[in-house]
Amino acid sequence: MSYIRLSKHYVHLPYLYLGIAEALLLMLAAWLAQRVDAYITRDQVDSETIIFYWFPVLVFSAVMSCCTLSMGVYSAMVREGNASMMLRTLVSFFLLGSVALFLLNLITPGDLINQSFIFWGVIIATVLVFITRWLFLAVVDTAKLKRRVVLYGAGERAKTLLQDLAPEVDVLGVQIAGCVANAREPVEVDQALLIEEPQDWLSFVKQNQISEIVVSPDERRRGEGGSFPLNEFIDCKLAGVPSSDALSFCERELGKIDITLLKPSWMLFSDGFKYSKRRSIAKRLFDLALASLFFLVLWPFMLLTALAVRLDSPGPILYHQLRVGLNGKTFRIYKFRSMRQDAEAGGKAIWAQKNDSRVTRVGAFIRNTRLDELPQLYNVLTGSMSFVGPRPERPEFVSDLGKQIPFYDMRHKVKPGLMGWAQLKYPYGASVEDAKNKLQYDLYYTKNHSFLMDMLIMIQTVEIILLGKGVH
């Protein structure tokens, strides 16, 4: 198993293990920082008291771990190399972590998290983490840690699955060992991946160290030209090599639901798409508390943004649009105006484009920093939106996309949000094809949403804001 399911969300075990190991390492760094701080200040607190002074140690570890996750350090280490990993780590520790700990110091009683402790903790943590990651990459062959998977099928479905996996191949916990073509399906995958169908599947999976069989033929039923080695796959399953269908495999490994494979019966009988009154109430209370806190903290930035919009170009400060929310009901969304007043002079809804000429000078800045979204805190307080959920679209776009994309209306079964799973996993889109790709991530959230997943999305959205990803 290369994954574990926590609150219905799939988490890959290599990242989980690395995160736990580094959390323990951060606790060690915090403990060492306490000792250094006590030595420098000649603190009279005895050693035994310092050793059991765990509150700052736990807080330091939790904050730094969240900052590491928010900057996408682990995936950058695999995708972009050591230079990107080091840069993101420095930003997460020295900027995000230091600021977060400083703010915590202001609200905690006494001097539990003092500035000297923060300084030495960040320095020691950075050194320890860099050394540990360098040793890990130098000693461990990460390719050998991946589970070997074979696809049963080499037609159009298998080709589509391989195309979906290709951009994520470096960060996935699996390696495609090859494809076994169904007897009567046309071969569409790369010939280099083809494997002759084994006479003895059990011996084949043992000899080739296969961990999973993904069933993805274009047709399984014998009556329609397909064939399926059910008994052989059962033998493999009993020997510890499970089989999975392509749709579930894609959901688990890529965090999305492939709508080209999706059937209504799967949605109806799957373990997701469930309503929980307790979770709904808890999420609403969380939204109210967080939106109120953000209003208290961010009102000066909102005031300055409103002033800048007013001075930059003629027109109203706030811009409002109708959007489609929960169960298809429309509501009015509010933003700080970032485009010219005549951006849609013809009255026709227009997709925002990259380097859109309608965006004002101030508008470009507040879009990059997401300051234009702050008035949507009002939508969260009124209950038309949540902090996390699929981004709401305009009724004109929804009507058009619903006719062209199957299952599009399913994204409206949960409340829309300020930030979403699709925004983390897919860049900004301004076409039907982009909307189709984003829908696959929205469906994953609709099926598997939980408090844990909401927290992960909120933490990882920090990277989107700081790096200005997906801004148009």
Short mmCIF file of C-alpha atoms in Angstrom, two decimals:
data_model
loop_
_atom_site.label_atom_id
_atom_site.label_comp_id
_atom_site.label_asym_id
_atom_site.label_seq_id
_atom_site.Cartn_x
_atom_site.Cartn_y
_atom_site.Cartn_z
CA MET A 1 0.00 0.00 0.00
CA SER A 2 1.44 3.39 -1.02
CA TYR A 3 -1.47 5.40 0.39
CA ILE A 4 -3.76 5.69 3.36
CA ARG A 5 -7.29 7.11 3.46
CA LEU A 6 -7.86 9.74 6.14
CA SER A 7 -11.40 11.11 6.42
CA LYS A 8 -12.14 9.83 2.88
CA HIS A 9 -9.13 11.71 1.40
CA TYR A 10 -6.25 9.69 -0.04
CA VAL A 11 -2.82 10.60 1.38
CA HIS A 12 0.29 9.01 -0.13
CA LEU A 13 2.32 7.24 2.52
CA PRO A 14 5.78 8.45 1.41
CA TYR A 15 4.68 12.06 2.00
CA LEU A 16 3.01 11.10 5.26
CA TYR A 17 6.12 9.31 6.55
CA LEU A 18 8.36 12.19 5.48
CA GLY A 19 6.04 14.69 7.15
CA ILE A 20 6.00 12.73 10.43
CA ALA A 21 9.79 12.34 10.38
CA GLU A 22 10.31 16.05 9.80
CA ALA A 23 7.77 16.95 12.50
CA LEU A 24 9.89 14.96 14.98
CA LEU A 25 13.00 16.64 13.62
CA LEU A 26 11.39 20.05 14.13
CA MET A 27 10.62 19.10 17.72
CA LEU A 28 14.31 18.31 18.20
CA ALA A 29 15.24 21.67 16.66
CA ALA A 30 12.86 23.47 19.03
CA TRP A 31 14.28 21.61 22.05
CA LEU A 32 17.83 22.53 21.01
CA ALA A 33 16.71 26.15 20.52
CA GLN A 34 15.44 26.19 24.09
CA ARG A 35 18.80 25.00 25.36
CA VAL A 36 20.73 27.53 23.28
CA ASP A 37 18.41 30.34 24.38
CA ALA A 38 18.76 29.32 28.04
CA TYR A 39 22.57 29.17 27.73
CA ILE A 40 22.86 32.58 26.05
CA THR A 41 20.48 34.34 28.46
CA ARG A 42 21.98 32.48 31.45
CA ASP A 43 18.46 31.46 32.40
CA GLN A 44 18.32 29.99 35.91
CA VAL A 45 15.60 27.48 34.96
CA ASP A 46 16.96 24.03 35.71
CA SER A 47 17.53 21.48 32.94
CA GLU A 48 14.70 19.18 34.01
CA THR A 49 12.17 21.98 33.68
CA ILE A 50 13.43 22.83 30.20
CA ILE A 51 13.30 19.20 29.09
CA PHE A 52 9.60 18.94 29.92
CA TYR A 53 8.75 22.40 28.63
CA TRP A 54 6.90 20.89 25.68
CA PHE A 55 4.28 23.47 24.71
CA PRO A 56 6.58 25.72 22.61
CA VAL A 57 8.21 22.61 21.15
CA LEU A 58 4.89 21.19 19.93
CA VAL A 59 3.67 24.57 18.65
CA PHE A 60 6.94 25.16 16.79
CA SER A 61 6.77 21.74 15.12
CA ALA A 62 3.10 22.11 14.13
CA VAL A 63 3.52 25.62 12.70
CA MET A 64 6.65 24.77 10.71
CA SER A 65 5.08 21.56 9.37
CA CYS A 66 2.02 23.51 8.15
CA CYS A 67 4.27 26.12 6.53
CA THR A 68 6.24 23.38 4.77
CA LEU A 69 3.02 21.88 3.45
CA SER A 70 1.67 25.27 2.40
CA MET A 71 4.67 25.95 0.16
CA GLY A 72 4.55 22.56 -1.58
CA VAL A 73 8.08 21.70 -0.46
CA TYR A 74 7.75 17.92 -0.76
CA SER A 75 6.39 17.89 -4.30
CA ALA A 76 8.91 20.56 -5.36
CA MET A 77 11.73 18.35 -4.05
CA VAL A 78 10.67 15.65 -6.54
CA ARG A 79 9.42 17.79 -9.44
CA GLU A 80 11.78 20.78 -9.49
CA GLY A 81 14.96 19.62 -7.76
CA ASN A 82 16.99 20.72 -4.75
CA ALA A 83 17.23 24.41 -5.66
CA SER A 84 13.45 24.88 -5.66
CA MET A 85 13.10 22.78 -2.52
CA MET A 86 15.67 24.92 -0.68
CA LEU A 87 14.07 28.18 -1.79
CA ARG A 88 10.59 27.05 -0.75
CA THR A 89 11.92 25.81 2.59
CA LEU A 90 13.58 29.17 3.29
CA VAL A 91 10.34 30.99 2.48
CA SER A 92 8.25 28.62 4.59
CA PHE A 93 10.59 28.78 7.62
CA PHE A 94 12.01 32.32 7.60
CA LEU A 95 8.93 34.13 6.30
CA LEU A 96 5.75 32.18 6.99
CA GLY A 97 6.97 30.32 10.08
CA SER A 98 8.66 33.28 11.72
CA VAL A 99 5.68 35.57 11.17
CA ALA A 100 3.20 32.94 12.42
CA LEU A 101 5.24 32.25 15.56
CA PHE A 102 5.67 35.97 16.21
CA LEU A 103 1.89 36.49 16.01
CA LEU A 104 1.35 33.54 18.34
CA ASN A 105 3.80 35.11 20.79
CA LEU A 106 1.62 38.21 20.88
CA ILE A 107 -1.49 36.27 21.93
CA THR A 108 0.06 33.65 24.25
CA PRO A 109 0.39 34.46 27.95
CA GLY A 110 3.82 35.24 29.37
CA ASP A 111 6.79 34.65 27.11
CA LEU A 112 6.29 31.05 26.03
CA ILE A 113 7.40 31.64 22.44
CA ASN A 114 9.93 34.45 22.73
CA GLN A 115 11.80 35.99 19.81
CA SER A 116 15.15 34.44 20.75
CA PHE A 117 13.57 30.97 20.73
CA ILE A 118 12.01 31.68 17.32
CA PHE A 119 15.35 32.86 15.90
CA TRP A 120 17.39 29.88 17.06
CA GLY A 121 14.59 27.44 16.30
CA VAL A 122 14.32 28.56 12.66
CA ILE A 123 18.11 28.48 12.18
CA ILE A 124 18.56 25.02 13.71
CA ALA A 125 15.48 23.60 11.98
CA THR A 126 16.69 24.79 8.57
CA VAL A 127 20.12 23.19 9.04
CA LEU A 128 18.72 19.88 10.35
CA VAL A 129 16.06 19.63 7.62
CA PHE A 130 18.51 20.37 4.80
CA ILE A 131 21.00 17.79 6.07
CA THR A 132 18.30 15.14 6.52
CA ARG A 133 16.80 15.66 3.06
CA TRP A 134 20.24 15.62 1.42
CA LEU A 135 21.08 12.34 3.16
CA PHE A 136 17.70 10.86 2.22
CA LEU A 137 18.09 11.71 -1.46
CA ALA A 138 21.73 10.55 -1.50
CA VAL A 139 21.08 7.20 0.19
CA VAL A 140 17.56 6.22 -0.90
CA ASP A 141 16.64 5.35 -4.47
CA THR A 142 13.14 6.82 -4.54
CA ALA A 143 12.26 4.94 -7.74
CA LYS A 144 12.56 1.63 -5.87
CA LEU A 145 10.04 2.82 -3.28
CA LYS A 146 7.28 3.00 -5.88
CA ARG A 147 4.73 0.21 -6.26
CA ARG A 148 4.82 -1.55 -9.63
CA VAL A 149 1.43 -1.55 -11.38
CA VAL A 150 0.34 -3.35 -14.54
CA LEU A 151 -2.62 -2.22 -16.65
CA TYR A 152 -4.97 -4.87 -18.01
CA GLY A 153 -5.97 -3.14 -21.20
CA ALA A 154 -4.10 -1.38 -24.00
CA GLY A 155 -6.90 0.43 -25.82
CA GLU A 156 -8.30 3.94 -25.68
CA ARG A 157 -9.10 3.81 -21.94
CA ALA A 158 -5.61 2.66 -21.03
CA LYS A 159 -4.11 5.33 -23.28
CA THR A 160 -6.21 8.05 -21.60
CA LEU A 161 -5.19 6.82 -18.14
CA LEU A 162 -1.50 6.87 -19.11
CA GLN A 163 -1.89 10.41 -20.45
CA ASP A 164 -3.45 11.49 -17.15
CA LEU A 165 -0.62 9.89 -15.17
CA ALA A 166 2.22 11.28 -17.31
CA PRO A 167 2.39 14.84 -15.84
CA GLU A 168 2.41 13.43 -12.29
CA VAL A 169 4.79 10.51 -12.86
CA ASP A 170 7.57 11.99 -10.69
CA VAL A 171 5.42 12.44 -7.60
CA LEU A 172 3.22 9.37 -7.84
CA GLY A 173 3.79 6.41 -5.56
CA VAL A 174 3.36 3.97 -8.45
CA GLN A 175 5.29 2.92 -11.53
CA ILE A 176 3.54 1.52 -14.62
CA ALA A 177 5.29 -1.77 -15.42
CA GLY A 178 3.39 -2.25 -18.69
CA CYS A 179 0.05 -2.92 -20.36
CA VAL A 180 -1.53 -6.30 -21.14
CA ALA A 181 -3.79 -6.01 -24.17
CA ASN A 182 -7.27 -7.50 -24.07
CA ALA A 183 -7.55 -10.20 -26.73
CA ARG A 184 -9.91 -8.30 -29.09
CA GLU A 185 -9.25 -4.62 -28.43
CA PRO A 186 -7.17 -2.43 -30.78
CA VAL A 187 -3.84 -1.39 -29.24
CA GLU A 188 -3.59 2.37 -28.66
CA VAL A 189 -0.76 2.60 -26.09
CA ASP A 190 2.95 2.87 -26.80
CA GLN A 191 4.25 -0.45 -28.17
CA ALA A 192 7.16 -0.28 -25.71
CA LEU A 193 4.69 -0.74 -22.84
CA LEU A 194 3.00 -3.83 -24.27
CA ILE A 195 3.31 -7.09 -22.35
CA GLU A 196 2.12 -10.40 -23.74
CA GLU A 197 -0.83 -11.75 -21.75
CA PRO A 198 0.56 -14.19 -19.18
CA GLN A 199 -0.50 -17.82 -19.19
CA ASP A 200 -0.19 -17.81 -15.40
CA TRP A 201 -1.06 -14.44 -13.89
CA LEU A 202 -0.04 -15.46 -10.37
CA SER A 203 3.47 -16.43 -11.44
CA PHE A 204 3.70 -13.27 -13.56
CA VAL A 205 2.90 -10.86 -10.71
CA LYS A 206 5.31 -12.63 -8.35
CA GLN A 207 8.20 -12.73 -10.81
CA ASN A 208 7.76 -9.07 -11.82
CA GLN A 209 7.06 -7.78 -8.28
CA ILE A 210 3.68 -6.37 -9.31
CA SER A 211 1.77 -4.73 -6.46
CA GLU A 212 -1.54 -4.01 -8.21
CA ILE A 213 -3.49 -4.80 -11.38
CA VAL A 214 -5.51 -1.91 -12.83
CA VAL A 215 -8.37 -3.20 -14.96
CA SER A 216 -8.93 -0.83 -17.87
CA PRO A 217 -9.98 -2.65 -21.06
CA ASP A 218 -12.23 -0.94 -23.58
CA GLU A 219 -14.73 -3.82 -23.23
CA ARG A 220 -14.95 -6.51 -20.54
CA ARG A 221 -18.08 -8.44 -21.47
CA ARG A 222 -17.62 -11.56 -23.55
CA GLY A 223 -20.90 -11.03 -25.33
CA GLU A 224 -19.61 -7.75 -26.80
CA GLY A 225 -16.18 -8.96 -27.83
CA GLY A 226 -14.41 -8.73 -24.49
CA SER A 227 -12.79 -11.25 -22.19
CA PHE A 228 -11.86 -11.09 -18.55
CA PRO A 229 -9.57 -13.43 -16.54
CA LEU A 230 -11.68 -13.30 -13.39
CA ASN A 231 -10.37 -16.51 -11.77
CA GLU A 232 -6.75 -15.51 -12.35
CA PHE A 233 -7.31 -12.06 -10.80
CA ILE A 234 -9.03 -13.65 -7.80
CA ASP A 235 -5.97 -15.88 -7.31
CA CYS A 236 -3.73 -12.80 -7.43
CA LYS A 237 -5.95 -10.98 -4.93
CA LEU A 238 -5.81 -13.92 -2.51
CA ALA A 239 -2.01 -13.82 -2.87
CA GLY A 240 -1.91 -10.16 -1.84
CA VAL A 241 -1.97 -8.44 -5.27
CA PRO A 242 -5.30 -6.56 -5.50
CA SER A 243 -7.10 -5.37 -8.63
CA SER A 244 -8.78 -2.01 -9.06
CA ASP A 245 -10.77 -0.34 -11.80
CA ALA A 246 -9.31 2.61 -13.69
CA LEU A 247 -11.78 5.11 -12.22
CA SER A 248 -10.93 4.27 -8.59
CA PHE A 249 -7.20 4.14 -9.42
CA CYS A 250 -7.37 7.61 -10.99
CA GLU A 251 -9.31 8.95 -7.99
CA ARG A 252 -6.76 7.56 -5.54
CA GLU A 253 -3.55 8.49 -7.35
CA LEU A 254 -4.50 11.79 -9.03
CA GLY A 255 -7.15 13.18 -6.69
CA LYS A 256 -9.74 13.50 -9.45
CA ILE A 257 -12.66 11.57 -10.95
CA ASP A 258 -12.30 10.85 -14.66
CA ILE A 259 -15.66 11.77 -16.16
CA THR A 260 -14.90 9.80 -19.33
CA LEU A 261 -15.10 6.63 -17.20
CA LEU A 262 -17.81 7.82 -14.83
CA LYS A 263 -21.20 6.13 -14.70
CA PRO A 264 -24.25 7.26 -12.68
CA SER A 265 -24.38 3.91 -10.87
CA TRP A 266 -20.83 4.41 -9.56
CA MET A 267 -21.78 7.74 -8.00
CA LEU A 268 -24.93 6.28 -6.50
CA PHE A 269 -23.31 3.20 -4.92
CA SER A 270 -19.86 4.56 -4.06
CA ASP A 271 -18.86 5.34 -0.48
CA GLY A 272 -18.88 9.09 -1.13
CA PHE A 273 -21.43 11.79 -2.00
CA LYS A 274 -22.86 11.63 1.54
CA TYR A 275 -24.57 14.29 3.62
CA SER A 276 -23.73 14.72 7.28
CA LYS A 277 -25.80 17.15 9.34
CA ARG A 278 -23.16 17.24 12.08
CA ARG A 279 -20.41 18.04 9.57
CA SER A 280 -22.60 20.69 7.91
CA ILE A 281 -23.19 22.47 11.23
CA ALA A 282 -19.51 22.23 12.20
CA LYS A 283 -18.41 23.63 8.85
CA ARG A 284 -20.87 26.51 9.13
CA LEU A 285 -19.63 27.43 12.61
CA PHE A 286 -16.03 27.21 11.40
CA ASP A 287 -16.82 29.49 8.43
CA LEU A 288 -18.47 32.06 10.70
CA ALA A 289 -15.58 32.07 13.17
CA LEU A 290 -12.86 32.28 10.52
CA ALA A 291 -14.64 34.92 8.40
CA SER A 292 -15.16 37.08 11.51
CA LEU A 293 -11.48 36.71 12.45
CA PHE A 294 -10.36 37.62 8.94
CA PHE A 295 -12.58 40.70 8.95
CA LEU A 296 -11.01 41.87 12.22
CA VAL A 297 -7.47 41.30 10.95
CA LEU A 298 -7.78 42.35 7.31
CA TRP A 299 -10.09 45.38 7.47
CA PRO A 300 -7.13 47.84 7.10
CA PHE A 301 -6.10 46.08 3.86
CA MET A 302 -9.68 46.17 2.64
CA LEU A 303 -9.86 49.93 3.36
CA LEU A 304 -6.60 50.60 1.51
CA THR A 305 -7.73 48.43 -1.42
CA ALA A 306 -11.02 50.31 -1.68
CA LEU A 307 -9.14 53.63 -1.69
CA ALA A 308 -6.71 52.42 -4.38
CA VAL A 309 -9.55 51.20 -6.62
CA ARG A 310 -11.36 54.54 -6.24
CA LEU A 311 -8.25 56.58 -7.15
CA ASP A 312 -7.11 54.34 -10.02
CA SER A 313 -10.10 54.44 -12.35
CA PRO A 314 -13.65 55.76 -12.48
CA GLY A 315 -16.43 53.46 -11.42
CA PRO A 316 -17.76 51.70 -8.31
CA ILE A 317 -15.37 50.22 -5.73
CA LEU A 318 -17.23 46.93 -5.46
CA TYR A 319 -18.21 44.73 -8.37
CA HIS A 320 -20.99 42.17 -8.13
CA GLN A 321 -22.13 39.27 -10.29
CA LEU A 322 -24.70 36.51 -10.12
CA ARG A 323 -23.15 33.11 -9.47
CA VAL A 324 -24.60 29.60 -9.16
CA GLY A 325 -24.37 28.11 -5.68
CA LEU A 326 -25.65 25.15 -3.68
CA ASN A 327 -28.30 23.08 -5.50
CA GLY A 328 -28.23 25.45 -8.47
CA LYS A 329 -29.54 28.50 -6.58
CA THR A 330 -28.08 31.83 -7.70
CA PHE A 331 -26.60 34.41 -5.37
CA ARG A 332 -24.76 37.69 -5.71
CA ILE A 333 -20.99 37.57 -5.25
CA TYR A 334 -18.92 40.65 -4.35
CA LYS A 335 -15.37 41.62 -5.31
CA PHE A 336 -13.25 44.73 -5.41
CA ARG A 337 -13.46 45.98 -8.98
CA SER A 338 -10.32 45.03 -10.91
CA MET A 339 -11.50 45.80 -14.48
CA ARG A 340 -12.63 48.89 -16.33
CA GLN A 341 -16.25 49.85 -15.75
CA ASP A 342 -17.07 49.01 -19.39
CA ALA A 343 -15.42 45.57 -19.31
CA GLU A 344 -18.66 43.94 -20.49
CA ALA A 345 -20.26 46.87 -22.22
CA GLY A 346 -22.16 44.62 -24.61
CA GLY A 347 -23.81 42.82 -21.71
CA LYS A 348 -22.40 39.45 -22.76
CA ALA A 349 -20.49 37.33 -20.22
CA ILE A 350 -16.83 36.95 -21.26
CA TRP A 351 -14.19 34.57 -19.88
CA ALA A 352 -11.26 36.30 -18.20
CA GLN A 353 -8.08 35.79 -20.24
CA LYS A 354 -4.36 35.83 -19.44
CA ASN A 355 -3.02 39.41 -19.54
CA ASP A 356 -6.58 40.64 -19.99
CA SER A 357 -6.54 44.18 -21.38
CA ARG A 358 -9.66 45.06 -19.37
CA VAL A 359 -7.75 44.80 -16.07
CA THR A 360 -6.68 48.11 -14.50
CA ARG A 361 -3.26 48.80 -12.94
CA VAL A 362 -4.55 48.41 -9.40
CA GLY A 363 -6.70 45.51 -10.58
CA ALA A 364 -3.65 43.55 -11.72
CA PHE A 365 -2.08 43.92 -8.27
CA ILE A 366 -5.15 43.01 -6.24
CA ARG A 367 -5.78 39.99 -8.49
CA ASN A 368 -2.22 38.73 -8.01
CA THR A 369 -2.48 39.13 -4.23
CA ARG A 370 -6.13 37.93 -4.10
CA LEU A 371 -7.12 41.17 -2.34
CA ASP A 372 -10.00 41.51 -4.82
CA GLU A 373 -11.59 38.40 -3.23
CA LEU A 374 -11.81 39.83 0.31
CA PRO A 375 -15.40 41.17 0.00
CA GLN A 376 -16.46 37.53 -0.45
CA LEU A 377 -16.02 37.19 3.30
CA TYR A 378 -19.48 38.79 3.37
CA ASN A 379 -20.77 35.90 1.22
CA VAL A 380 -19.27 33.45 3.72
CA LEU A 381 -20.93 35.23 6.64
CA THR A 382 -24.33 35.23 4.91
CA GLY A 383 -24.02 31.50 4.15
CA SER A 384 -24.09 31.62 0.33
CA MET A 385 -20.44 30.50 0.24
CA SER A 386 -18.01 28.54 2.37
CA PHE A 387 -14.26 28.96 2.76
CA VAL A 388 -13.61 25.74 0.83
CA GLY A 389 -15.63 24.39 -2.08
CA PRO A 390 -15.86 24.52 -5.88
CA ARG A 391 -15.50 28.06 -7.20
CA PRO A 392 -18.94 29.37 -8.25
CA GLU A 393 -19.50 30.14 -11.94
CA ARG A 394 -21.82 32.58 -13.67
CA PRO A 395 -25.27 31.29 -14.73
CA GLU A 396 -24.49 31.99 -18.40
CA PHE A 397 -21.41 29.77 -18.27
CA VAL A 398 -23.14 27.09 -16.19
CA SER A 399 -26.00 26.81 -18.66
CA ASP A 400 -23.60 26.40 -21.57
CA LEU A 401 -21.17 24.05 -19.79
CA GLY A 402 -24.01 21.87 -18.47
CA LYS A 403 -25.04 21.10 -22.06
CA GLN A 404 -21.49 20.23 -23.17
CA ILE A 405 -19.98 18.47 -20.14
CA PRO A 406 -21.60 15.39 -18.53
CA PHE A 407 -22.24 15.50 -14.77
CA TYR A 408 -21.41 19.22 -14.62
CA ASP A 409 -24.34 19.99 -12.31
CA MET A 410 -22.93 17.58 -9.69
CA ARG A 411 -20.45 20.26 -8.56
CA HIS A 412 -23.43 22.22 -7.20
CA LYS A 413 -24.25 19.50 -4.64
CA VAL A 414 -21.89 21.19 -2.16
CA LYS A 415 -21.63 24.86 -1.21
CA PRO A 416 -19.19 26.88 -3.36
CA GLY A 417 -16.07 28.26 -1.72
CA LEU A 418 -13.41 30.97 -1.70
CA MET A 419 -10.80 28.32 -2.44
CA GLY A 420 -11.08 24.84 -3.87
CA TRP A 421 -9.39 21.54 -4.71
CA ALA A 422 -9.55 22.31 -8.44
CA GLN A 423 -7.73 25.62 -7.93
CA LEU A 424 -4.86 23.73 -6.26
CA LYS A 425 -4.60 21.01 -8.87
CA TYR A 426 -5.37 22.78 -12.16
CA PRO A 427 -4.38 26.22 -13.54
CA TYR A 428 -6.92 28.89 -14.38
CA GLY A 429 -9.02 27.89 -17.39
CA ALA A 430 -11.04 29.91 -19.86
CA SER A 431 -12.46 27.24 -22.15
CA VAL A 432 -14.88 24.32 -22.15
CA GLU A 433 -11.97 21.84 -22.07
CA ASP A 434 -10.49 23.59 -19.02
CA ALA A 435 -13.88 23.52 -17.30
CA LYS A 436 -14.12 19.79 -18.02
CA ASN A 437 -10.69 19.13 -16.49
CA LYS A 438 -11.47 21.24 -13.41
CA LEU A 439 -14.81 19.46 -12.98
CA GLN A 440 -12.94 16.20 -12.38
CA TYR A 441 -11.26 17.73 -9.32
CA ASP A 442 -14.50 19.38 -8.17
CA LEU A 443 -16.22 15.98 -8.31
CA TYR A 444 -13.44 14.47 -6.20
CA TYR A 445 -14.06 17.16 -3.58
CA THR A 446 -17.84 16.75 -3.79
CA LYS A 447 -17.46 13.01 -3.20
CA ASN A 448 -14.76 13.07 -0.49
CA HIS A 449 -14.96 16.45 1.24
CA SER A 450 -14.18 16.46 4.95
CA PHE A 451 -12.82 18.81 7.60
CA LEU A 452 -9.33 17.37 7.14
CA MET A 453 -9.45 17.94 3.40
CA ASP A 454 -10.69 21.51 3.93
CA MET A 455 -7.72 22.18 6.22
CA LEU A 456 -5.27 20.76 3.68
CA ILE A 457 -6.76 22.92 0.92
CA MET A 458 -6.58 26.06 3.04
CA ILE A 459 -2.95 25.41 4.02
CA GLN A 460 -1.86 24.65 0.45
CA THR A 461 -3.67 27.72 -0.91
CA VAL A 462 -0.95 29.85 0.73
CA GLU A 463 1.41 28.76 -2.07
CA ILE A 464 -1.15 29.80 -4.70
CA ILE A 465 -1.44 33.28 -3.15
CA LEU A 466 2.29 33.85 -2.58
CA LEU A 467 3.35 32.65 -6.03
CA GLY A 468 0.41 34.22 -7.87
CA LYS A 469 -0.60 30.97 -9.56
CA GLY A 470 -3.73 30.83 -11.68
CA VAL A 471 -4.22 34.60 -11.88
CA HIS A 472 -5.95 36.09 -14.93
#
